[in-house]
Amino acid sequence: MTDDHQTLALLLFSGFVAVTLAITTWVSRKRRGSAEEFYAGGRLFSPMENGFAIAGDYMSAASFLGVTGLIALFGYDGLLYVVGFLVAWLVVLFLVAELVRNCGRFTLADVVAARMRERPVRIAAGTSSVTVSVLYLVAQMVGAGSLVALLLGGTSEAARAWTVIGVGALMVIYVSLGGMRATTWIQIVKAVLLLGGTIALTVLVLMRFHGDLDRLLLTAAERSGHGQAFLAPGLKYGGDWTARFDFISLGLALVLGTAGLPHILSRFYTVPTARAARRSVVWAVGLIGGFYLMTIVLGFGAAAIVGPDAVRGSNAAGNTAVPLLALDLGGGAGSTGGTVLFAIVAAVAFATILAVVAGITLASSASVAHDLYASLRRRRGKPRGEVAVARVAAVGVGVVAIALGLLARDLNVAFLVGLAFAVAASANLPALLYSLFWSRFTTRGAVWAVYGGLVPSLVLVVLSPVVSGSPDSLFPSVDFQYFPLQNPGLVSIPLGFLAGWLGTVTSAEVPDEARHAETEVRSLTGAGAA
């Protein structure tokens, strides 16, 4: 890449950082210091604003770069990722959004602990939420380091390390100074930038083929080297039954995991009513759906215009498909148009990472302060005390994410994201759904549901081919691979639901029918909601 590409990309990214830091500074001067302000932005955001923020939270660099690259390399099988990411929002819309807004205040544990003994449930749910958040953060950190090598030409390990440290420092500043209000506006700005850039690239791809989608697909198939097989299932996941089960496992994790992601659930508390929460999800589904439809065009456009061989030659995982496509659409290497488009893609990708890590850091620091810290003190702390702990927790989470991001810099980013979804679906979702819909659910059931999904999902990953037993493993020189699938969701998600049921039916605790009735009325009507 030329110096012009790097300079312009850095200037655009620096401009985004300057704008977001200005937003954070402005918000920090206006904040009241209350827990509601820090965790939920005062619950003052409109459905449209929150919908854009949710979209900004969800549309990560993995989607912008990774999904497009998978489509460019594997055609139809890469397209299946889009289906999983988008269908997940139907679960959120119909089962979670409105009920969570009515039952909780700031975190997932608020909902689960509404009719249970608070201390054990909050410790379990808080531990799971922090685990999911850290896994998601590490993925973003690894992506940030990779982007330096892929987009800005910084191939040295020192450049990647300083990028991870810089992103971590910025996310701590955003969260500790500005809280939810600053984080929300950063996500809104990022969503607008990402959608604008994606729309521009999509229009240019369609113009290149004169709006003829058939011609686009046929050209992509021709250049792929696989012919019509590029447009049919099986290129990536049809090799054997292990690959097919692996895809089912990943699909389950993606579809069910979104409803258990802490940073997504926390967004429902930033609007004044449950109706506003539901409308927020409708806005988010529209924006996210449009974005993923455009990634399909960009993926097949990269295959047709750049070619899978060139994409794979630049990066084996396909993460450079979008910047290479932008370079070609703008006029090629050395052209002014190519330089500008390439720089815009690089800046948008970095902006995407910054916005996503800010939201995740806020959710994890809220779990540490509101759930773990308050529970371990055996009595609820004062809101201002909790906010102070949350700010310190943001620094701690940032340090942990930076350290793990440096250690895991060679891990596959898509694997880390898939693992975060699998843990969320295995540990958080069973406890959440049982709490909302099962009148007999008990404290033991809630704790067993969380740990019964959390522990198996992590253990199965350690025993999977991702960690050992193959040349692409984290530790290729050793072999303790006993679980054949790369994603544990197919096994760990049912185990989470089974553990919750088993813990409930074996518990001597008598279910509190009155508190369940109160929770049910509150979840459906909003009566008494915070």
Short mmCIF file of C-alpha atoms in Angstrom, two decimals, residues 196-212 216 294 297-298 301-302 305 322 325-331 337-338 340-342 344-345:
data_model
loop_
_atom_site.label_atom_id
_atom_site.label_comp_id
_atom_site.label_asym_id
_atom_site.label_seq_id
_atom_site.Cartn_x
_atom_site.Cartn_y
_atom_site.Cartn_z
CA GLY A 196 -22.89 5.50 4.22
CA GLY A 197 -19.68 3.78 3.19
CA THR A 198 -21.43 0.48 2.52
CA ILE A 199 -24.13 2.16 0.42
CA ALA A 200 -21.51 3.96 -1.67
CA LEU A 201 -19.56 0.77 -2.37
CA THR A 202 -22.75 -1.17 -3.16
CA VAL A 203 -23.90 1.45 -5.67
CA LEU A 204 -20.48 1.39 -7.35
CA VAL A 205 -20.54 -2.42 -7.63
CA LEU A 206 -24.04 -2.38 -9.15
CA MET A 207 -23.00 0.38 -11.56
CA ARG A 208 -20.04 -1.73 -12.69
CA PHE A 209 -22.52 -4.45 -13.73
CA HIS A 210 -25.21 -1.99 -14.92
CA GLY A 211 -27.59 -3.16 -12.20
CA ASP A 212 -27.65 -6.72 -13.53
CA LEU A 216 -22.72 -10.15 -11.11
CA MET A 294 -25.40 -4.89 0.99
CA VAL A 297 -23.51 -7.53 -3.00
CA LEU A 298 -20.04 -6.51 -1.76
CA GLY A 301 -18.69 -8.04 -6.07
CA ALA A 302 -15.27 -8.73 -4.56
CA ILE A 305 -14.12 -7.78 -9.61
CA VAL A 322 -13.65 -4.89 1.09
CA LEU A 325 -12.75 -3.94 -3.73
CA ALA A 326 -12.75 -0.25 -2.79
CA LEU A 327 -9.31 0.18 -4.33
CA ASP A 328 -10.45 -1.36 -7.61
CA LEU A 329 -13.78 0.49 -7.74
CA GLY A 330 -12.01 3.82 -7.19
CA GLY A 331 -9.71 3.32 -10.15
CA GLY A 337 -10.30 7.67 -6.42
CA GLY A 338 -8.81 4.38 -5.28
CA VAL A 340 -9.84 7.98 -1.27
CA LEU A 341 -12.12 4.92 -1.22
CA PHE A 342 -9.43 2.76 0.37
CA ILE A 344 -12.57 5.67 3.78
CA VAL A 345 -12.88 1.89 4.22
#
